[in-house]
mmCIF file of C-alpha atoms in Angstrom:
data_model
loop_
_atom_site.group_PDB
_atom_site.id
_atom_site.type_symbol
_atom_site.label_atom_id
_atom_site.label_comp_id
_atom_site.label_asym_id
_atom_site.label_seq_id
_atom_site.Cartn_x
_atom_site.Cartn_y
_atom_site.Cartn_z
ATOM 1 C CA MET G 1 157.725 127.118 88.618
ATOM 2 C CA ALA G 2 154.187 126.638 89.907
ATOM 3 C CA ASP G 3 151.518 125.940 87.287
ATOM 4 C CA PRO G 4 148.253 127.964 87.515
ATOM 5 C CA ALA G 5 146.290 125.462 85.367
ATOM 6 C CA ARG G 6 144.619 123.657 88.279
ATOM 7 C CA ILE G 7 143.458 126.925 89.842
ATOM 8 C CA MET G 8 141.993 128.097 86.529
ATOM 9 C CA GLU G 9 140.201 124.770 86.113
ATOM 10 C CA MET G 10 138.716 125.121 89.593
ATOM 11 C CA ALA G 11 137.566 128.669 88.838
ATOM 12 C CA SER G 12 135.480 127.501 85.882
ATOM 13 C CA ALA G 13 134.403 124.071 87.148
ATOM 14 C CA PHE G 14 130.848 125.318 87.646
ATOM 15 C CA TYR G 15 130.509 125.707 83.862
ATOM 16 C CA GLN G 16 130.326 121.937 83.558
ATOM 17 C CA SER G 17 127.869 121.593 86.438
ATOM 18 C CA GLN G 18 125.466 124.066 84.898
ATOM 19 C CA VAL G 19 125.709 122.405 81.470
ATOM 20 C CA LEU G 20 124.781 119.094 83.111
ATOM 21 C CA PHE G 21 121.907 120.530 85.161
ATOM 22 C CA SER G 22 120.466 122.529 82.258
ATOM 23 C CA ALA G 23 120.602 119.678 79.762
ATOM 24 C CA SER G 24 118.936 117.366 82.265
ATOM 25 C CA ASP G 25 116.230 119.866 83.210
ATOM 26 C CA LEU G 26 115.456 120.655 79.571
ATOM 27 C CA GLY G 27 115.028 116.965 78.748
ATOM 28 C CA ILE G 28 117.849 116.732 76.214
ATOM 29 C CA PHE G 29 119.063 113.263 77.229
ATOM 30 C CA GLY G 30 115.575 111.782 77.187
ATOM 31 C CA ALA G 31 114.831 113.418 73.839
ATOM 32 C CA LEU G 32 117.988 112.007 72.274
ATOM 33 C CA ALA G 33 117.112 108.551 73.595
ATOM 34 C CA ASP G 34 113.844 108.806 71.641
ATOM 35 C CA LEU G 35 115.248 110.768 68.685
ATOM 36 C CA PRO G 36 118.911 109.784 68.248
ATOM 37 C CA ASP G 37 121.051 111.529 65.640
ATOM 38 C CA SER G 38 118.931 114.689 65.675
ATOM 39 C CA THR G 39 120.093 118.129 64.594
ATOM 40 C CA ALA G 40 120.027 121.105 66.937
ATOM 41 C CA GLU G 41 117.072 122.533 65.012
ATOM 42 C CA GLU G 42 115.103 119.285 65.329
ATOM 43 C CA LEU G 43 115.772 119.047 69.046
ATOM 44 C CA ALA G 44 114.933 122.727 69.575
ATOM 45 C CA GLU G 45 111.575 122.239 67.870
ATOM 46 C CA HIS G 46 110.882 119.057 69.852
ATOM 47 C CA LEU G 47 111.741 120.722 73.173
ATOM 48 C CA GLY G 48 110.245 124.138 72.437
ATOM 49 C CA CYS G 49 113.606 125.907 72.746
ATOM 50 C CA ASP G 50 115.548 128.489 70.772
ATOM 51 C CA PRO G 51 117.637 126.868 67.974
ATOM 52 C CA ARG G 52 120.777 128.926 68.618
ATOM 53 C CA GLY G 53 120.666 128.442 72.384
ATOM 54 C CA THR G 54 120.010 124.722 71.911
ATOM 55 C CA ARG G 55 122.999 124.347 69.557
ATOM 56 C CA LEU G 56 125.301 126.126 71.989
ATOM 57 C CA LEU G 57 124.212 123.903 74.866
ATOM 58 C CA LEU G 58 124.485 120.751 72.759
ATOM 59 C CA ASP G 59 128.018 121.681 71.727
ATOM 60 C CA GLY G 60 128.854 122.349 75.371
ATOM 61 C CA CYS G 61 127.540 118.891 76.250
ATOM 62 C CA CYS G 62 129.785 117.409 73.571
ATOM 63 C CA ALA G 63 132.752 119.330 74.936
ATOM 64 C CA VAL G 64 132.364 117.724 78.378
ATOM 65 C CA GLY G 65 131.603 114.237 77.028
ATOM 66 C CA LEU G 66 127.873 114.074 77.693
ATOM 67 C CA LEU G 67 126.947 113.980 73.990
ATOM 68 C CA CYS G 68 128.603 112.922 70.733
ATOM 69 C CA LYS G 69 128.430 114.930 67.508
ATOM 70 C CA HIS G 70 128.588 113.517 63.992
ATOM 71 C CA GLY G 71 128.381 116.198 61.367
ATOM 72 C CA ASP G 72 125.309 118.229 62.312
ATOM 73 C CA THR G 73 123.633 115.562 64.437
ATOM 74 C CA TYR G 74 123.891 114.729 68.133
ATOM 75 C CA ALA G 75 123.556 111.555 70.207
ATOM 76 C CA ASN G 76 123.913 110.592 73.862
ATOM 77 C CA SER G 77 127.328 109.433 75.009
ATOM 78 C CA ALA G 78 127.521 106.003 76.639
ATOM 79 C CA GLU G 79 127.565 107.665 80.098
ATOM 80 C CA ALA G 80 124.540 109.839 79.373
ATOM 81 C CA ALA G 81 122.614 106.910 77.901
ATOM 82 C CA ALA G 82 123.271 104.847 81.034
ATOM 83 C CA PHE G 83 122.851 107.454 83.774
ATOM 84 C CA LEU G 84 120.937 110.504 82.492
ATOM 85 C CA VAL G 85 117.995 109.117 80.512
ATOM 86 C CA PRO G 86 114.886 109.144 82.738
ATOM 87 C CA GLY G 87 113.553 105.669 83.415
ATOM 88 C CA MET G 88 116.766 103.774 82.708
ATOM 89 C CA PRO G 89 117.955 101.379 85.463
ATOM 90 C CA GLY G 90 120.968 103.580 86.278
ATOM 91 C CA ASP G 91 119.067 106.887 85.989
ATOM 92 C CA LEU G 92 120.659 109.633 88.108
ATOM 93 C CA SER G 93 118.578 112.509 86.728
ATOM 94 C CA ARG G 94 116.542 112.756 89.933
ATOM 95 C CA ALA G 95 119.580 112.381 92.148
ATOM 96 C CA ILE G 96 121.457 115.302 90.584
ATOM 97 C CA ARG G 97 118.494 117.623 91.113
ATOM 98 C CA TYR G 98 119.543 117.951 94.742
ATOM 99 C CA ASN G 99 122.905 119.301 93.583
ATOM 100 C CA ARG G 100 121.076 121.688 91.272
ATOM 101 C CA ASP G 101 118.872 122.911 94.122
ATOM 102 C CA VAL G 102 121.862 123.768 96.332
ATOM 103 C CA TYR G 103 123.784 125.364 93.459
ATOM 104 C CA ALA G 104 122.656 128.866 94.459
ATOM 105 C CA ALA G 105 123.525 128.266 98.119
ATOM 106 C CA TRP G 106 127.172 127.664 97.248
ATOM 107 C CA GLY G 107 127.361 131.189 95.853
ATOM 108 C CA LYS G 108 126.698 132.422 99.401
ATOM 109 C CA LEU G 109 129.525 130.474 101.038
ATOM 110 C CA PRO G 110 131.293 133.631 102.320
ATOM 111 C CA ARG G 111 128.133 134.599 104.209
ATOM 112 C CA MET G 112 128.007 131.248 105.990
ATOM 113 C CA VAL G 113 131.684 131.571 106.935
ATOM 114 C CA ARG G 114 131.124 135.069 108.348
ATOM 115 C CA ASP G 115 128.075 134.333 110.490
ATOM 116 C CA GLY G 116 128.172 130.529 110.840
ATOM 117 C CA LYS G 117 124.523 130.145 109.823
ATOM 118 C CA PRO G 118 122.961 128.261 106.876
ATOM 119 C CA VAL G 119 122.269 130.520 103.901
ATOM 120 C CA GLU G 120 118.771 129.157 103.380
ATOM 121 C CA ALA G 121 116.163 127.851 105.769
ATOM 122 C CA PRO G 122 116.620 124.064 106.135
ATOM 123 C CA THR G 123 112.852 123.726 106.448
ATOM 124 C CA LEU G 124 112.433 124.787 102.800
ATOM 125 C CA HIS G 125 113.014 121.214 101.665
ATOM 126 C CA LEU G 126 111.507 119.618 104.772
ATOM 127 C CA GLY G 127 107.934 120.848 104.541
ATOM 128 C CA ASP G 128 107.794 124.646 104.261
ATOM 129 C CA ASP G 129 108.002 124.645 100.459
ATOM 130 C CA ALA G 130 105.927 121.784 99.057
ATOM 131 C CA GLU G 131 107.648 121.773 95.663
ATOM 132 C CA ARG G 132 111.179 121.908 97.108
ATOM 133 C CA THR G 133 110.248 119.175 99.608
ATOM 134 C CA ARG G 134 108.889 116.886 96.924
ATOM 135 C CA THR G 135 111.909 117.523 94.682
ATOM 136 C CA PHE G 136 114.223 116.834 97.627
ATOM 137 C CA VAL G 137 112.555 113.549 98.586
ATOM 138 C CA LEU G 138 112.446 112.342 94.978
ATOM 139 C CA SER G 139 116.105 113.318 94.564
ATOM 140 C CA MET G 140 117.028 111.363 97.677
ATOM 141 C CA HIS G 141 115.053 108.412 96.325
ATOM 142 C CA GLY G 142 116.971 108.491 93.043
ATOM 143 C CA ARG G 143 120.285 108.768 94.850
ATOM 144 C CA ALA G 144 119.427 106.080 97.420
ATOM 145 C CA LEU G 145 118.451 103.597 94.710
ATOM 146 C CA GLY G 146 121.959 103.696 93.291
ATOM 147 C CA ILE G 147 123.663 103.650 96.688
ATOM 148 C CA GLY G 148 121.298 101.103 98.182
ATOM 149 C CA ARG G 149 121.805 98.516 95.474
ATOM 150 C CA MET G 150 125.475 98.489 96.446
ATOM 151 C CA VAL G 151 124.985 98.756 100.227
ATOM 152 C CA VAL G 152 122.171 96.306 100.978
ATOM 153 C CA PRO G 153 124.196 93.194 100.046
ATOM 154 C CA HIS G 154 126.814 94.316 102.620
ATOM 155 C CA LEU G 155 124.280 94.266 105.494
ATOM 156 C CA GLU G 156 124.235 91.227 107.763
ATOM 157 C CA LEU G 157 120.516 90.794 108.415
ATOM 158 C CA THR G 158 120.245 87.037 108.942
ATOM 159 C CA GLY G 159 117.479 86.391 111.449
ATOM 160 C CA CYS G 160 116.400 90.040 111.449
ATOM 161 C CA ARG G 161 112.643 90.549 111.716
ATOM 162 C CA ARG G 162 112.245 94.208 112.806
ATOM 163 C CA LEU G 163 114.273 97.079 111.406
ATOM 164 C CA LEU G 164 114.098 100.788 112.233
ATOM 165 C CA ASP G 165 115.179 103.289 109.564
ATOM 166 C CA VAL G 166 115.797 106.627 111.344
ATOM 167 C CA GLY G 167 115.517 109.718 109.167
ATOM 168 C CA GLY G 168 114.850 107.338 106.295
ATOM 169 C CA GLY G 169 113.429 109.996 103.962
ATOM 170 C CA PRO G 170 111.836 108.300 100.939
ATOM 171 C CA GLY G 171 112.175 104.874 102.579
ATOM 172 C CA THR G 172 114.271 103.644 99.667
ATOM 173 C CA TYR G 173 116.792 101.711 101.729
ATOM 174 C CA SER G 174 114.015 99.986 103.662
ATOM 175 C CA ALA G 175 112.231 99.158 100.417
ATOM 176 C CA LEU G 176 115.366 97.552 98.979
ATOM 177 C CA ILE G 177 115.892 95.613 102.224
ATOM 178 C CA ALA G 178 112.270 94.465 102.192
ATOM 179 C CA GLN G 179 112.605 93.232 98.622
ATOM 180 C CA ALA G 180 115.777 91.320 99.506
ATOM 181 C CA HIS G 181 114.476 90.000 102.855
ATOM 182 C CA PRO G 182 110.726 89.258 102.703
ATOM 183 C CA ARG G 183 110.534 88.394 106.436
ATOM 184 C CA ILE G 184 111.751 91.784 107.651
ATOM 185 C CA SER G 185 109.276 94.474 108.709
ATOM 186 C CA CYS G 186 110.667 98.017 108.476
ATOM 187 C CA THR G 187 109.624 101.295 110.108
ATOM 188 C CA VAL G 188 110.796 104.581 108.572
ATOM 189 C CA ILE G 189 110.824 107.659 110.838
ATOM 190 C CA ASP G 190 110.834 111.105 109.226
ATOM 191 C CA LEU G 191 108.959 114.408 109.176
ATOM 192 C CA PRO G 192 105.285 114.381 108.062
ATOM 193 C CA ALA G 193 105.889 116.213 104.764
ATOM 194 C CA VAL G 194 108.634 113.729 103.924
ATOM 195 C CA THR G 195 106.733 110.567 104.876
ATOM 196 C CA ALA G 196 103.776 111.736 102.768
ATOM 197 C CA VAL G 197 105.961 111.453 99.666
ATOM 198 C CA ALA G 198 107.608 108.302 101.016
ATOM 199 C CA ASP G 199 104.224 106.588 101.320
ATOM 200 C CA GLU G 200 103.603 107.221 97.612
ATOM 201 C CA LEU G 201 106.989 105.795 96.658
ATOM 202 C CA LEU G 202 106.574 102.731 98.878
ATOM 203 C CA ALA G 203 103.193 102.028 97.283
ATOM 204 C CA GLN G 204 104.737 102.314 93.813
ATOM 205 C CA GLN G 205 107.378 99.777 94.840
ATOM 206 C CA GLN G 206 104.674 97.477 96.264
ATOM 207 C CA VAL G 207 106.265 97.224 99.713
ATOM 208 C CA SER G 208 103.678 99.162 101.736
ATOM 209 C CA GLU G 209 102.698 96.088 103.745
ATOM 210 C CA GLN G 210 106.287 95.407 104.736
ATOM 211 C CA VAL G 211 107.522 98.998 105.152
ATOM 212 C CA LYS G 212 105.551 101.462 107.293
ATOM 213 C CA THR G 213 106.269 105.109 108.001
ATOM 214 C CA LEU G 214 106.170 106.862 111.379
ATOM 215 C CA ALA G 215 105.698 110.604 110.930
ATOM 216 C CA GLY G 216 107.512 112.844 113.380
ATOM 217 C CA ASP G 217 110.785 114.439 114.430
ATOM 218 C CA TYR G 218 113.204 111.605 115.190
ATOM 219 C CA HIS G 219 114.692 113.686 118.010
ATOM 220 C CA GLU G 220 111.340 113.603 119.788
ATOM 221 C CA VAL G 221 109.594 110.435 118.598
ATOM 222 C CA ALA G 222 110.118 107.383 120.795
ATOM 223 C CA PHE G 223 111.913 104.656 118.871
ATOM 224 C CA PRO G 224 109.813 101.464 118.716
ATOM 225 C CA ALA G 225 111.336 98.812 120.976
ATOM 226 C CA GLU G 226 112.563 95.284 120.280
ATOM 227 C CA GLN G 227 114.356 96.107 117.041
ATOM 228 C CA ASP G 228 116.841 93.706 115.475
ATOM 229 C CA ALA G 229 118.542 96.459 113.476
ATOM 230 C CA VAL G 230 118.608 100.257 113.355
ATOM 231 C CA LEU G 231 119.766 102.260 110.343
ATOM 232 C CA PHE G 232 121.189 105.783 110.322
ATOM 233 C CA PHE G 233 121.717 106.171 106.587
ATOM 234 C CA GLY G 234 122.913 109.512 105.250
ATOM 235 C CA MET G 235 121.436 111.701 107.982
ATOM 236 C CA LEU G 236 123.807 111.976 110.972
ATOM 237 C CA HIS G 237 125.890 114.575 109.106
ATOM 238 C CA GLN G 238 123.196 117.147 109.858
ATOM 239 C CA GLU G 239 123.478 116.614 113.630
ATOM 240 C CA GLU G 240 125.855 118.183 116.146
ATOM 241 C CA PRO G 241 128.000 115.755 118.207
ATOM 242 C CA GLU G 242 125.692 115.824 121.244
ATOM 243 C CA GLY G 243 122.734 115.071 118.998
ATOM 244 C CA ILE G 244 124.494 112.155 117.348
ATOM 245 C CA LEU G 245 125.325 110.646 120.730
ATOM 246 C CA ALA G 246 121.723 111.078 121.896
ATOM 247 C CA LEU G 247 120.395 109.310 118.783
ATOM 248 C CA LEU G 248 122.847 106.452 119.175
ATOM 249 C CA ARG G 249 121.735 106.034 122.785
ATOM 250 C CA LYS G 250 118.089 105.905 121.640
ATOM 251 C CA ALA G 251 119.039 103.263 119.093
ATOM 252 C CA HIS G 252 120.863 101.219 121.726
ATOM 253 C CA ALA G 253 117.784 101.282 123.974
ATOM 254 C CA ALA G 254 115.505 100.267 121.069
ATOM 255 C CA LEU G 255 117.607 97.278 120.024
ATOM 256 C CA LYS G 256 117.266 93.749 121.298
ATOM 257 C CA PRO G 257 120.395 92.278 122.929
ATOM 258 C CA GLY G 258 122.738 91.401 120.095
ATOM 259 C CA GLY G 259 121.001 93.824 117.755
ATOM 260 C CA ILE G 260 123.017 95.787 115.218
ATOM 261 C CA VAL G 261 123.233 99.451 114.266
ATOM 262 C CA TYR G 262 124.395 100.479 110.801
ATOM 263 C CA ILE G 263 125.640 103.962 109.909
ATOM 264 C CA LEU G 264 126.082 104.943 106.273
ATOM 265 C CA ASP G 265 127.572 108.386 105.763
ATOM 266 C CA MET G 266 130.324 110.563 104.408
ATOM 267 C CA MET G 267 133.259 110.385 106.793
ATOM 268 C CA THR G 268 136.715 111.895 106.993
ATOM 269 C CA ASP G 269 139.971 110.931 108.616
ATOM 270 C CA ALA G 270 140.929 112.509 111.940
ATOM 271 C CA SER G 271 142.200 115.649 110.176
ATOM 272 C CA HIS G 272 138.765 116.381 108.632
ATOM 273 C CA THR G 273 140.493 117.108 105.308
ATOM 274 C CA SER G 274 140.461 113.734 103.558
ATOM 275 C CA PRO G 275 138.865 112.290 101.504
ATOM 276 C CA PRO G 276 138.435 115.619 99.639
ATOM 277 C CA PHE G 277 134.796 115.010 98.664
ATOM 278 C CA SER G 278 133.817 114.456 102.305
ATOM 279 C CA ALA G 279 135.541 117.686 103.378
ATOM 280 C CA LEU G 280 133.693 119.612 100.652
ATOM 281 C CA PHE G 281 130.404 117.907 101.505
ATOM 282 C CA ALA G 282 130.794 119.249 105.049
ATOM 283 C CA LEU G 283 130.572 122.761 103.584
ATOM 284 C CA ASN G 284 127.471 121.780 101.630
ATOM 285 C CA MET G 285 125.774 120.635 104.824
ATOM 286 C CA ALA G 286 126.792 123.800 106.690
ATOM 287 C CA LEU G 287 125.226 125.884 103.903
ATOM 288 C CA THR G 288 121.873 124.120 104.183
ATOM 289 C CA THR G 289 121.493 122.931 107.804
ATOM 290 C CA HIS G 290 122.105 124.423 111.242
ATOM 291 C CA HIS G 291 124.575 121.792 112.446
ATOM 292 C CA GLY G 292 125.737 120.244 109.169
ATOM 293 C CA TRP G 293 129.272 118.865 108.865
ATOM 294 C CA VAL G 294 131.098 115.566 108.263
ATOM 295 C CA PHE G 295 132.485 113.594 111.220
ATOM 296 C CA SER G 296 135.477 111.277 111.259
ATOM 297 C CA ASP G 297 135.408 107.518 111.660
ATOM 298 C CA HIS G 298 137.358 107.990 114.924
ATOM 299 C CA GLU G 299 134.662 110.269 116.337
ATOM 300 C CA LEU G 300 131.918 107.836 115.345
ATOM 301 C CA HIS G 301 133.743 104.989 117.083
ATOM 302 C CA ALA G 302 134.002 107.001 120.304
ATOM 303 C CA TRP G 303 130.300 107.931 120.257
ATOM 304 C CA LEU G 304 129.230 104.331 119.694
ATOM 305 C CA ILE G 305 131.354 103.108 122.604
ATOM 306 C CA GLU G 306 129.943 105.853 124.841
ATOM 307 C CA ALA G 307 126.395 104.883 123.783
ATOM 308 C CA GLY G 308 127.036 101.312 124.930
ATOM 309 C CA PHE G 309 127.857 99.525 121.661
ATOM 310 C CA GLN G 310 130.657 97.090 120.950
ATOM 311 C CA ASP G 311 132.184 95.251 117.949
ATOM 312 C CA PHE G 312 132.680 98.437 115.929
ATOM 313 C CA SER G 313 133.707 98.150 112.299
ATOM 314 C CA VAL G 314 133.952 100.702 109.481
ATOM 315 C CA ALA G 315 135.109 100.690 105.873
ATOM 316 C CA PRO G 316 134.659 102.802 102.744
ATOM 317 C CA LEU G 317 132.296 101.438 100.117
ATOM 318 C CA PRO G 318 133.792 100.412 96.778
ATOM 319 C CA PRO G 319 134.258 103.252 94.232
ATOM 320 C CA PRO G 320 132.534 105.275 92.902
ATOM 321 C CA MET G 321 130.553 105.506 96.157
ATOM 322 C CA PRO G 322 131.986 108.223 98.465
ATOM 323 C CA HIS G 323 130.266 106.763 101.538
ATOM 324 C CA TRP G 324 131.544 104.739 104.473
ATOM 325 C CA LEU G 325 129.585 101.944 106.171
ATOM 326 C CA ALA G 326 129.975 101.410 109.921
ATOM 327 C CA SER G 327 128.346 98.941 112.287
ATOM 328 C CA ALA G 328 128.274 98.064 115.974
ATOM 329 C CA ARG G 329 126.253 95.776 118.219
ATOM 330 C CA ARG G 330 124.406 95.904 121.475
ATOM 331 C CA GLN G 331 125.846 93.317 123.812
ATOM 332 C CA ALA G 332 124.003 90.001 123.564
#
């Protein structure tokens, strides 16, 4: 007989998400890093929250493994201490704010399916709403730090001197590359409201001399020529197939002979149903962008060949990263 347990778990999965988002937004993990083994009343007073509401949330955090409880006191779990305390090397608190910001959009999924349009204006986080834009760019920075530390060592950049980072957002990947390869000069193309925040982050990371931003729409801005490498990291999933092909052709024209293009993205198999996270992420992109989806590795290969590239390779990154890394070269 079929078991309904998995369906019931799916129906309430958002409980855990909201516990995570709320505890992070309220500063619970940071407070417990400073004040370990605190009671609910002590934390409520420290955070300016209601004691009863605080206790209920703390117990919920314990139930899902984010906190530990000993008698009447609470402490961060090992996972929370490593990944949810602001300022720690593995801090994901900024990265998960993107998921929090699209939480409401997921409640409108039926509307997107009926009319095929995003349920919120994509420009909200790309310049129209200054606060949402800043939150978005900082979230992408937090996420890219974790991803980039794993990805950058996989990039073959020997002899590379000029690198173009298309749709590079906060410039985090370019900053990590610059720190690892002091002879490389990077250019990050993105919208003006995004590069304004990126410039601040690049200055904080002390790579402003090595990493420059070019403000503009990457569909319209001419790609600087004579590049040794071009990156499309985590942005092609918001483009329709014709747009992806056009961008790959622009990259091919901008590269020196023998130059390399790298694509980091969610990808699926030919069925568009596996891996599961990639298939679900396609829905997320459709909810928030006009052409959002997730393409397959087979489709990417075909576009790169049509754009003039050769020596295609692609492979998933090691767990827990859900991304795939692809590369191809312009003929030498």
